[in-house]
CSV table of C-alpha atoms in Angstrom, one decimal:
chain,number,residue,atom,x,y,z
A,1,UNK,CA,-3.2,4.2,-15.3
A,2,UNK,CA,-3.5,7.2,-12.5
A,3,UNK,CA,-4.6,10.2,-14.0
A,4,UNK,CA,-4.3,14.3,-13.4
A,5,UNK,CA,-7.2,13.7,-11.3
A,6,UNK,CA,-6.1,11.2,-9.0
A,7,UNK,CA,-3.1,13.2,-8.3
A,8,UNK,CA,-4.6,16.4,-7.9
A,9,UNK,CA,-7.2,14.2,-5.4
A,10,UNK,CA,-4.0,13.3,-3.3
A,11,UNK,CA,-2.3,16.0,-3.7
A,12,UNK,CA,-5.0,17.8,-2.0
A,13,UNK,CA,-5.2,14.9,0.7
A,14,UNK,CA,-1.8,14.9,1.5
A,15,UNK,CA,-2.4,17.6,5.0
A,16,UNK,CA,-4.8,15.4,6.2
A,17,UNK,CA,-3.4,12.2,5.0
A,18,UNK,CA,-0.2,13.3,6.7
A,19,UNK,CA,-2.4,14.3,10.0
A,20,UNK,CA,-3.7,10.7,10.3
A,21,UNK,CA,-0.1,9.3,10.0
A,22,UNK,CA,1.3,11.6,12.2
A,23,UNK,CA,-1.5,11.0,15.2
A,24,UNK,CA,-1.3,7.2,14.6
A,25,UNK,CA,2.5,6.2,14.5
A,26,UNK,CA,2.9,8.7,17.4
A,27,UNK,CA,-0.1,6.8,19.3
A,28,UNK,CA,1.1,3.7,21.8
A,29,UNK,CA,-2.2,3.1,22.7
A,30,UNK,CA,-5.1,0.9,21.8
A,31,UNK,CA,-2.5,-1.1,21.0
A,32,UNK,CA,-2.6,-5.3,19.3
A,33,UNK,CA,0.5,-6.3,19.6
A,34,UNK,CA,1.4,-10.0,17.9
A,35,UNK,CA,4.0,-10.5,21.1
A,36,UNK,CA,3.5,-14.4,22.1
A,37,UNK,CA,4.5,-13.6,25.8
A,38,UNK,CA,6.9,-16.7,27.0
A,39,UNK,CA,6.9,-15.4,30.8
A,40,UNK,CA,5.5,-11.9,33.1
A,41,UNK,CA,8.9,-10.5,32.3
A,42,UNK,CA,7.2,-9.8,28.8
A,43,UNK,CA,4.6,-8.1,29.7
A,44,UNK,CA,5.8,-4.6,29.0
A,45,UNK,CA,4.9,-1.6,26.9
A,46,UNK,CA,4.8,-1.9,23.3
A,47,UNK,CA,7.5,0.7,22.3
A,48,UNK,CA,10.0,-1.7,24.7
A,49,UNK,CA,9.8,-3.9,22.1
A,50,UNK,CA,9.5,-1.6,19.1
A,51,UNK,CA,11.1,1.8,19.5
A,52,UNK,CA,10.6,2.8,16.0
A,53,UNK,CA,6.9,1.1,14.9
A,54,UNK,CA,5.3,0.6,18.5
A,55,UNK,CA,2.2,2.8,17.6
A,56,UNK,CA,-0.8,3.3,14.7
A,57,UNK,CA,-2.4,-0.1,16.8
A,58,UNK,CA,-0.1,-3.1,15.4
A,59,UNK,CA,3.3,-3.1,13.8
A,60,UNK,CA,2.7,-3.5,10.0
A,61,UNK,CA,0.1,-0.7,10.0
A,62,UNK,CA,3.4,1.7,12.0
A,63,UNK,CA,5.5,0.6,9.1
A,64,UNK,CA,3.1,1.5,6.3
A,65,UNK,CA,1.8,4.7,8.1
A,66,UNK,CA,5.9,5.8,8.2
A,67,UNK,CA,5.7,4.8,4.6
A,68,UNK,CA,2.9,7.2,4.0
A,69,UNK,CA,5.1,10.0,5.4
A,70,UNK,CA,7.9,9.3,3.4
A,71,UNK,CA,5.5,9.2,-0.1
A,72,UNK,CA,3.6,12.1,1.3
A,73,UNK,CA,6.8,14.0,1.0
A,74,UNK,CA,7.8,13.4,-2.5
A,75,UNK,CA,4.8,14.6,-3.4
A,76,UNK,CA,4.5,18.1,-5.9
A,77,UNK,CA,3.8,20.9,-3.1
A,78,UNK,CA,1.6,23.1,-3.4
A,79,UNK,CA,-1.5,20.8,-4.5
A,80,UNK,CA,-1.3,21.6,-8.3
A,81,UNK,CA,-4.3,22.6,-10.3
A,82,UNK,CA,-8.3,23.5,-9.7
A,83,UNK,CA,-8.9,19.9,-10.0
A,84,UNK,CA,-7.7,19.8,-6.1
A,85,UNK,CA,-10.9,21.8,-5.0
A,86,UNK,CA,-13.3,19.5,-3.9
A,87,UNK,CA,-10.9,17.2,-1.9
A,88,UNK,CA,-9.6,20.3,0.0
A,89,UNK,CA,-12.6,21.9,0.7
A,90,UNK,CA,-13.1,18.1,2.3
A,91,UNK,CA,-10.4,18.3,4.3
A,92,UNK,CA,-10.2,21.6,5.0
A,93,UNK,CA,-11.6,21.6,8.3
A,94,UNK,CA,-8.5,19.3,9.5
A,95,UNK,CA,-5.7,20.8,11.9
A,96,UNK,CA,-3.2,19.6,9.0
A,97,UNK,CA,-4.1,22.3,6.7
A,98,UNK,CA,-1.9,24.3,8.7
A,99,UNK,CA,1.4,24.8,7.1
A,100,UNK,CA,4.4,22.7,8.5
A,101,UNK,CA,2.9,19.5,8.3
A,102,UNK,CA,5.5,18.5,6.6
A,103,UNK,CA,8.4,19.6,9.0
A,104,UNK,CA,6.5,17.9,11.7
A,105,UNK,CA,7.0,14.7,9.8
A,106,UNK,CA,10.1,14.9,9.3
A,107,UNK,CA,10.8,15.5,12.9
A,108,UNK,CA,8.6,12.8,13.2
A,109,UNK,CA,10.7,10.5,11.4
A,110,UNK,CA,14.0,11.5,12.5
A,111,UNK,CA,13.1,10.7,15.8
A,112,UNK,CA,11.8,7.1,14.9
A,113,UNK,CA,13.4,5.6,12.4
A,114,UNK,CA,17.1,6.0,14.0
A,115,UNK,CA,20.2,3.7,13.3
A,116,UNK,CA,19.5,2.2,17.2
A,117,UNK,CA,15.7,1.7,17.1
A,118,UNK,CA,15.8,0.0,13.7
A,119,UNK,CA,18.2,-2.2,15.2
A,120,UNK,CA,16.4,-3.5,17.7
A,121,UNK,CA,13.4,-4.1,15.2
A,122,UNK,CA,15.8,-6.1,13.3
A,123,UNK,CA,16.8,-8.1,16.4
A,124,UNK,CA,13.4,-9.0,17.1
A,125,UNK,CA,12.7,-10.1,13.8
A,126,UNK,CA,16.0,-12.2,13.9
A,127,UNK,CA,14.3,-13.7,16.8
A,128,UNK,CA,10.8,-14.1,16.1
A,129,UNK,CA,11.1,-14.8,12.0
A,130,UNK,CA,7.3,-15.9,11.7
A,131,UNK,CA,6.8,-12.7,13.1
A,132,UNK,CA,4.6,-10.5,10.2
A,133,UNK,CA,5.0,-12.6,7.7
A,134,UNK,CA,4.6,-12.0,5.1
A,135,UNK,CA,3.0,-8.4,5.1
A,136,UNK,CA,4.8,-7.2,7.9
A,137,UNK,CA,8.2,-7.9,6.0
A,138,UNK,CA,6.7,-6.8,2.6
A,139,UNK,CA,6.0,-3.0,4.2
A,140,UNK,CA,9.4,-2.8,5.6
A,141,UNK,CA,11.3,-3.5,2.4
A,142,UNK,CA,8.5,-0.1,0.8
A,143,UNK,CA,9.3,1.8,3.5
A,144,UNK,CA,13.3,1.2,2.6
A,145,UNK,CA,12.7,1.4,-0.6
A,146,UNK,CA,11.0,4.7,-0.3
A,147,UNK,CA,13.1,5.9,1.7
A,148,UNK,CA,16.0,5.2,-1.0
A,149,UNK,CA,13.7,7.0,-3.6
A,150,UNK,CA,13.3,10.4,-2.1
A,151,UNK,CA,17.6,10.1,-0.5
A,152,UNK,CA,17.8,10.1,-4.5
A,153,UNK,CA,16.4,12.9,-5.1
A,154,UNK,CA,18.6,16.3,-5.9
A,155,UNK,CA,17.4,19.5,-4.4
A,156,UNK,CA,17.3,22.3,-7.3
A,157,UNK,CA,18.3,25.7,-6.8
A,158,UNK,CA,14.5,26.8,-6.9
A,159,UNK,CA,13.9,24.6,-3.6
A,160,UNK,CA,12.2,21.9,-6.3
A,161,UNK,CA,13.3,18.1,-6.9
A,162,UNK,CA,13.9,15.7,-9.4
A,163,UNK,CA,14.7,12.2,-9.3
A,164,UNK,CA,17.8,11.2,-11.3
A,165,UNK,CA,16.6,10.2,-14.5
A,166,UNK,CA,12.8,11.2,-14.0
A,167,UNK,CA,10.8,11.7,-17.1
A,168,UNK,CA,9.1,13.8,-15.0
A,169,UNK,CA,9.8,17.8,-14.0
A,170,UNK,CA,11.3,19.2,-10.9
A,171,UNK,CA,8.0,19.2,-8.4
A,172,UNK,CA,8.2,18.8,-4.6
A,173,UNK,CA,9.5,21.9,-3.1
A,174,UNK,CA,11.6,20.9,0.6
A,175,UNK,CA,11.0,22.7,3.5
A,176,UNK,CA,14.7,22.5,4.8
A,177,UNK,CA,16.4,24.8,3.6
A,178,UNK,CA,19.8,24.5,4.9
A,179,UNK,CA,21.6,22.4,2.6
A,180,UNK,CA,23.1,20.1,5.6
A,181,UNK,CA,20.0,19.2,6.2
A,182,UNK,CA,18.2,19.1,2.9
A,183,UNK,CA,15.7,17.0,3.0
A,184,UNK,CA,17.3,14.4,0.3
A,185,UNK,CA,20.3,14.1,2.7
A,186,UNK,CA,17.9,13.4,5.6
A,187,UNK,CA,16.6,10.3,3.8
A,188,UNK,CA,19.7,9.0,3.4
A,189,UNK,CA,20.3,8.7,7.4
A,190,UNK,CA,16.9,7.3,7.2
A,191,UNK,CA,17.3,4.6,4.8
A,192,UNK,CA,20.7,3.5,5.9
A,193,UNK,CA,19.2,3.1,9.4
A,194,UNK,CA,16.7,0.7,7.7
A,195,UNK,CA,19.1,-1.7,5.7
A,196,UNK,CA,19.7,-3.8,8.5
A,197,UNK,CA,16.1,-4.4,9.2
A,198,UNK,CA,15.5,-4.9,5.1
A,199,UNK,CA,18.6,-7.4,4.9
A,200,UNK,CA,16.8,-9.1,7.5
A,201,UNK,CA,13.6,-9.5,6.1
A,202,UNK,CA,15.5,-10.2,3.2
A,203,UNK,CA,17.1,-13.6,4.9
A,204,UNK,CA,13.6,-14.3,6.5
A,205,UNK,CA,11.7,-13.8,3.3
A,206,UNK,CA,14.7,-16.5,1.6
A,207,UNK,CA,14.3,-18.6,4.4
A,208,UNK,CA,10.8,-19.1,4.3
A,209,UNK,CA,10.0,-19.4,0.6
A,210,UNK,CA,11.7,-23.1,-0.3
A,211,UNK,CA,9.3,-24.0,2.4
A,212,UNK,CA,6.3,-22.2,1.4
A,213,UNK,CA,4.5,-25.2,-0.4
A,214,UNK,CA,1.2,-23.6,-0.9
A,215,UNK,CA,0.1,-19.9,-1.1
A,216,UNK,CA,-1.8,-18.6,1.2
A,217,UNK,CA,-5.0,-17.4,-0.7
A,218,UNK,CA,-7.9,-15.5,1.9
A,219,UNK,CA,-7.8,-11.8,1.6
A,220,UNK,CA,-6.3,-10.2,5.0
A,221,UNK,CA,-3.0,-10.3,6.0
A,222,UNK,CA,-1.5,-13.7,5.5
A,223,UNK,CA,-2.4,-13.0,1.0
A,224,UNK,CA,1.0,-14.1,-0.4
A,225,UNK,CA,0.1,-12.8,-3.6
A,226,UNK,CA,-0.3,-9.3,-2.3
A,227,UNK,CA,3.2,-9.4,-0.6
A,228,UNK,CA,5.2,-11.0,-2.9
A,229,UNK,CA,3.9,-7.8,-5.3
A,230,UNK,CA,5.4,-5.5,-2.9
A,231,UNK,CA,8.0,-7.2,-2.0
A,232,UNK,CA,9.1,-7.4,-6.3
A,233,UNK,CA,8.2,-3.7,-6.4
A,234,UNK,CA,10.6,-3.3,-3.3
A,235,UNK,CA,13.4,-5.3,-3.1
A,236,UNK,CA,16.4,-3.3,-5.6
A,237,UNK,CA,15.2,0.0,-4.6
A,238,UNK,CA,15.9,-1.6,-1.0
A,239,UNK,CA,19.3,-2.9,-1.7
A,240,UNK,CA,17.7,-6.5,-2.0
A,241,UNK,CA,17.9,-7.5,-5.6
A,242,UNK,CA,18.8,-11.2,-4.3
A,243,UNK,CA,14.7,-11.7,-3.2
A,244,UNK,CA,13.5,-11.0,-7.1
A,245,UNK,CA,14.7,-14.0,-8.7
A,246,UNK,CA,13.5,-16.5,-6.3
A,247,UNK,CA,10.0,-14.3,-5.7
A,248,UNK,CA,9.6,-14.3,-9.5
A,249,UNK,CA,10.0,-18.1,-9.4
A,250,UNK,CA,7.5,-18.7,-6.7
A,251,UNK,CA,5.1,-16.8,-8.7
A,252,UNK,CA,5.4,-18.6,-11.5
A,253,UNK,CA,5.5,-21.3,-9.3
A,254,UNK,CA,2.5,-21.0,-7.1
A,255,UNK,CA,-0.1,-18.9,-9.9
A,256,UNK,CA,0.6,-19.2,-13.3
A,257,UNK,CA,-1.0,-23.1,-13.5
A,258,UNK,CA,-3.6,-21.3,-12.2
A,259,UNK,CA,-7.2,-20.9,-14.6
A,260,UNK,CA,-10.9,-20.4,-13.6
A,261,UNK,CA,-10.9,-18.2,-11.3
A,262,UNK,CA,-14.6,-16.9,-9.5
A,263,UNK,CA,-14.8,-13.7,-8.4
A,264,UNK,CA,-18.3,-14.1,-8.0
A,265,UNK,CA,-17.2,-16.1,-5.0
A,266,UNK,CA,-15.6,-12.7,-3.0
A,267,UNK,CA,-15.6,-11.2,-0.9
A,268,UNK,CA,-15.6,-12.7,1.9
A,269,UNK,CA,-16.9,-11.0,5.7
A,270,UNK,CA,-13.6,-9.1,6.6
A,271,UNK,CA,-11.1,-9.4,3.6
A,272,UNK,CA,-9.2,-5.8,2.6
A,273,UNK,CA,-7.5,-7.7,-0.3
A,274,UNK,CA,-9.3,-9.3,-3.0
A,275,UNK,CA,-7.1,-12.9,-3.6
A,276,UNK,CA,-8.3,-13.0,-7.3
A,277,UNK,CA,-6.9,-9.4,-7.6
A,278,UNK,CA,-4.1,-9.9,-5.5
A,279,UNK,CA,-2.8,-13.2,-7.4
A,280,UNK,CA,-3.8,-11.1,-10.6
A,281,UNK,CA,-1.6,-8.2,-10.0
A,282,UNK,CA,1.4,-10.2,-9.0
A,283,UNK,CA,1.8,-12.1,-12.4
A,284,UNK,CA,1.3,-9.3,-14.0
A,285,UNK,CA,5.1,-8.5,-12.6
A,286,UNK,CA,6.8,-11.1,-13.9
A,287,UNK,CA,5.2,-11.5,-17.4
A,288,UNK,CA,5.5,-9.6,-20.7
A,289,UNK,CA,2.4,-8.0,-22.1
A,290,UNK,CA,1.3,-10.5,-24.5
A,291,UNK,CA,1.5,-13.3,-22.2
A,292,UNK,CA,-0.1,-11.6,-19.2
A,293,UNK,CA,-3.3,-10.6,-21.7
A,294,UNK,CA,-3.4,-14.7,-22.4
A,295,UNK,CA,-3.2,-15.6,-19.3
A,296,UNK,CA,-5.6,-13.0,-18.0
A,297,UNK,CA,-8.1,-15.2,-20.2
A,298,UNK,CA,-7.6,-18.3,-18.6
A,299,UNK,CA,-7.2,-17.4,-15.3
A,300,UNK,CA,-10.4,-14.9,-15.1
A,301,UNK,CA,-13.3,-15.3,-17.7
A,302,UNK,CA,-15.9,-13.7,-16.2
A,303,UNK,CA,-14.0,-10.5,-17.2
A,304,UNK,CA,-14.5,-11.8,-20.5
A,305,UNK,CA,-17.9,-12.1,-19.8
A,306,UNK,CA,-18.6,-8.9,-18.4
A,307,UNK,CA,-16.3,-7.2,-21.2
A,308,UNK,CA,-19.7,-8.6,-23.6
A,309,UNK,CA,-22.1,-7.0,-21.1
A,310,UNK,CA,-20.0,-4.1,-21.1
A,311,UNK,CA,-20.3,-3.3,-24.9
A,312,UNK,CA,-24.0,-4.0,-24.7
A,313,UNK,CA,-25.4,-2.7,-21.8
A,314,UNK,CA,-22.9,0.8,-22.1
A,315,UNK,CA,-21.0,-0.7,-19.8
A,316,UNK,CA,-21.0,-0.2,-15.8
A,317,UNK,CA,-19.4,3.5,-16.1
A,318,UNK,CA,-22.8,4.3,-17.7
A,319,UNK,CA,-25.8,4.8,-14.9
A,320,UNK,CA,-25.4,8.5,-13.1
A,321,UNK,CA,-22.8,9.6,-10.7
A,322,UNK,CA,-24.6,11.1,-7.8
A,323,UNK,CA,-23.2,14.2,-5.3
A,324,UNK,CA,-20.5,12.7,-3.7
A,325,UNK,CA,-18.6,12.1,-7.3
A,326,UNK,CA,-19.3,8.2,-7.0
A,327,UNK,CA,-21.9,5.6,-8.8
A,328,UNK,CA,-23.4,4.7,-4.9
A,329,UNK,CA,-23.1,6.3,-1.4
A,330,UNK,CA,-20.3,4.7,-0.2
A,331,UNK,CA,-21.0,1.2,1.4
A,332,UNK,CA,-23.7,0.0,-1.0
A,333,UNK,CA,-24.1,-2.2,-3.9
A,334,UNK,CA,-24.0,-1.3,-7.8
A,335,UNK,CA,-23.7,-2.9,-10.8
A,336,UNK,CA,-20.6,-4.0,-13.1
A,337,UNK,CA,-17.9,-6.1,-12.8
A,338,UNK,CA,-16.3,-6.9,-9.2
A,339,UNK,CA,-19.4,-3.9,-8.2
A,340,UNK,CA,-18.5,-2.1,-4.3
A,341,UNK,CA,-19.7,-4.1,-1.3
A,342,UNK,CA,-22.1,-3.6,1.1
A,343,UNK,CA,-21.1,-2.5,4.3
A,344,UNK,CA,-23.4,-2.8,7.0
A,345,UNK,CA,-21.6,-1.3,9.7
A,346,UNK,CA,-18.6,0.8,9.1
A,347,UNK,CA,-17.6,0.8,13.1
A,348,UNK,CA,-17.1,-3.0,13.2
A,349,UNK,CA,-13.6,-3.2,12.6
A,350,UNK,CA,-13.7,-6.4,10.6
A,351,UNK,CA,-16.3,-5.5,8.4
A,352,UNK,CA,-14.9,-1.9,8.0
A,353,UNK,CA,-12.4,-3.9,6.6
A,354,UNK,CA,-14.2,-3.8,2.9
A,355,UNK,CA,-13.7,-0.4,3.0
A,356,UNK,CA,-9.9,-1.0,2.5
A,357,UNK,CA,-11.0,-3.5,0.0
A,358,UNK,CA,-12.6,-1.1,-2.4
A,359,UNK,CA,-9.0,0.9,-2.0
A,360,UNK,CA,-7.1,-2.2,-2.9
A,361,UNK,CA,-9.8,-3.4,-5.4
A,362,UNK,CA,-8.9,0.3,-7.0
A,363,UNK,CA,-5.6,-0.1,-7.1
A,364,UNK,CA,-5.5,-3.3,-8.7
A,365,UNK,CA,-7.8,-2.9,-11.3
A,366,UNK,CA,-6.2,0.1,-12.3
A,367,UNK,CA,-2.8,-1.5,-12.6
A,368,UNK,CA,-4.2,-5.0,-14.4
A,369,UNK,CA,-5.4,-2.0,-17.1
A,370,UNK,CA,-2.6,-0.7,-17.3
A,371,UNK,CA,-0.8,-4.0,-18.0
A,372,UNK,CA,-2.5,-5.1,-20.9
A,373,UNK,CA,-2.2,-3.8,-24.5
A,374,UNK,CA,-4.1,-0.7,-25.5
A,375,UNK,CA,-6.8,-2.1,-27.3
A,376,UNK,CA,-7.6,-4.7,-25.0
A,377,UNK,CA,-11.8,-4.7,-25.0
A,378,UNK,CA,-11.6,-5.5,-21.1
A,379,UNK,CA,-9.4,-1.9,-20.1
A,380,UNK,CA,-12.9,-0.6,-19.9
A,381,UNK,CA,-14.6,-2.7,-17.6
A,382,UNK,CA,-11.4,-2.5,-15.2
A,383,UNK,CA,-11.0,0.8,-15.0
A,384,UNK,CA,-15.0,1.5,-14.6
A,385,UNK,CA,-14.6,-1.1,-11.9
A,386,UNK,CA,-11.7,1.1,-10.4
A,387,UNK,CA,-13.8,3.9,-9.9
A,388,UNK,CA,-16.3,2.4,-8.5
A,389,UNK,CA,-14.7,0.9,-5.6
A,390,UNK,CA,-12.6,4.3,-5.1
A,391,UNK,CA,-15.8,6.6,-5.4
A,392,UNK,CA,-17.1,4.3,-2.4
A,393,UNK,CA,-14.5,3.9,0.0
A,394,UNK,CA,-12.2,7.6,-0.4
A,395,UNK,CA,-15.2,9.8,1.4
A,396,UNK,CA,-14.3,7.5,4.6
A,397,UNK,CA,-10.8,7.5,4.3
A,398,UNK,CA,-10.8,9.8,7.4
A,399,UNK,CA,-13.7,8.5,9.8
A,400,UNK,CA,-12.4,9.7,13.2
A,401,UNK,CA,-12.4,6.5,14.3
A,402,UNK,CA,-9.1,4.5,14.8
A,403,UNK,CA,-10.0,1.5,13.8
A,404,UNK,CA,-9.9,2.6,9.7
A,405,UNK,CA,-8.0,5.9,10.1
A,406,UNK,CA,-4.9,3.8,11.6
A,407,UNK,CA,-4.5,2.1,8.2
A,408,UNK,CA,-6.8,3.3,5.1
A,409,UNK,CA,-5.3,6.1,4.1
A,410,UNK,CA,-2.2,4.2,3.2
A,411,UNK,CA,-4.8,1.9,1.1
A,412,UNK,CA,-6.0,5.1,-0.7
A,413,UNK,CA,-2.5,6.5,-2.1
A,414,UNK,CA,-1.9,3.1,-3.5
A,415,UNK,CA,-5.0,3.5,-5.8
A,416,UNK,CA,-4.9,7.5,-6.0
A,417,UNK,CA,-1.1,7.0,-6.8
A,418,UNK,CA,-0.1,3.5,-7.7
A,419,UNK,CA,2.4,1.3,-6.1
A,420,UNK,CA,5.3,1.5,-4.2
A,421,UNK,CA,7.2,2.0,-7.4
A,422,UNK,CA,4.9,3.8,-9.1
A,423,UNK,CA,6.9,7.2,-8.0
């Protein structure tokens, strides 16, 4: 369901995208580190404990921030098409406009995500396995698994790339041009530094589920929903294909009995996740077409509902966009189904949360449409719904302050781009 526009939107993004990575996974400090501290010996600098994700303020947002990077990469370069203008002339005040943003990266990663630091993040796992789970884990089996995806890709003659097997043309153009160090052949180092720490999360994720009796259902971290999706969209490209049997079975297990849901009850003060989305988008993975469209019925009926007031109202893409390309200035109320919150006070790290909650909203909605069959009534209503929320939160991706720029931009290229196995 992404479109020419959402690509050329993060395609244009990508500098400053890459700029808010960059200052964050090289930043120690604020720092919230999840470290239960047994005695003073433990009170040491967080990069002691984590020499490859010890900045971007705690250690799931460093692992998604480094899988940013890696996405930002594969990305066509230069932005592609006029449709790109008004997100760079919004960005184009940033320091990352400058060319090289993309060597600095890589330098960037080279230096962190090493065969010894990733070795000691899979010891501490080992040690601590309650330790970010499960969206912690989820994030490291992307980043491996995007990190396999661009190691894939072949370097053409013209400096462009294709994945094996793409559909797609050659696009992304490398900046190393040294064939040793192309930057396919970099990956690789990268991503066979990371299979130890993805086998591990692998046995912690295997070790965990036969006792997971219930899902856990609120919309922050803990959603199982949203990691299990990851972690199905994750594991083979990661060299895990032993986690998608038994996470397909604990889907079925945990959300497919499941009907009625409200979503008149969300969201609630701080989520970034939306739990009716979340579980949505999850079964959506491990059913076919026909079934997921049934069971879309049961489990949600006020889509239904809305899909009526949809048809005869004009539906909630119909009121006027207004100067910032969305329905509302971002942070305020509108109409529709599942309609942008209000935010009352985007500083307040908590509530500055539903910011990341119209992202993930987008996202979601976008991929439930693209899920069901093409002449399903409630497409529609989904993807009006999924520009709604994106049109509110993507003019604050970039805030200048560290308590959303350490995380939302990640948030943004899932809905501007899809999933982790969306590329």
């Amino acid at each position: 369901m992404r479109d020419d526009a959402s690509a050329a939107a993060l395609a244009a993004r990508a500098p400053l995208f890459a700029e808010l990575a960059l200052t964050n996974v090289t930043r120690e400090y604020p720092n919230a580190p999840a470290h239960l501290i047994a005695d003073p010996t433990e009170l040491v600098p967080p990069r002691t404990y984590h020499p490859a994700f010890y900045g971007a303020y705690d250690w799931h947002s460093s692992v998604h921030m480094h899988w940013l990077l890696i996405r930002l990469l594969r990305l066509p370069h230069p932005p592609p098409g006029p449709g790109a203008d008004a997100a760079q002339s919004a960005s184009a005040s940033s320091p990352a406009q400058a060319p090289g943003w993309r060597e600095t990266a890589i330098r960037t990663l080279e230096a962190h995500l090493t065969a010894g630091a990733l070795a000691q993040e899979a010891a501490y796992l080992r040690d601590r396995p309650s330790f970010e789970r499960p969206y912690g884990w989820a994030w490291l089996l992307a980043l491996t698994s995007e990190s396999t995806a661009l190691s894939s890709e072949s370097t053409a003659p013209n400096g462009e790339s294709s994945a094996p097997g793409s559909e797609h043309p050659p696009k992304a153009r490398y900046p190393l041009q040294d064939e040793s160090t192309a930057l396919p052949a970099v990956a690789r180092r990268w991503r066979e530094a990371l299979a130890p720490a993805a086998a591990t999360v692998a046995d912690l994720v295997l070790g965990w589920l036969p006792k997971a009796t219930y899902p856990v259902r609120h919309g922050t971290h803990a959603n199982s929903a949203f990691s299990l999706g990851l972690i199905l969209d994750s594991a083979e490209r990661a060299g895990q294909e032993r986690l998608l049997e038994p996470v397909r079975a604990k889907v079925r297990e945990w959300y497919v009995p499941d009907h009625g849901a409200a979503v008149r009850w969300e969201p609630s003060g701080q989520d970034f996740l939306s739990p009716v989305l979340c579980e949505a988008d999850v079964v959506r993975r491990v059913l076919s077409e026909p079934e997921f469209a049934e069971w879309l019925t049961r489990f949600l009926p006020e889509l239904d509902k809305a899909t009526g007031a949809h048809h005869a109202e004009g539906g909630p893409g119909s009121g006027s966009r207004n100067g910032n390309g969305g329905r509302t200035e971002p942070g305020t109320e509108c109409d529709g189904f599942m309609p942008p919150p209000r935010i009352s006070d985007p500083a307040d790290p908590q509530i500055g949360h539903l910011f990341g909650l119209c992202l993930s909203r987008a996202a979601a909605l976008r991929d439930l449409a693209g899920a069901l069959p093409p002449d399903d009534p409630r497409i529609p209503v989904l993807t009006a719904s999924a520009e709604a929320n994106l049109d509110a939160a993507l003019p604050v991706t970039a805030s200048g302050d560290f308590t959303t720029d350490h995380w939302l931009a990640t948030f943004a290229t899932l809905a501007l781009d899809g999933g982790v196995a969306a590329r």
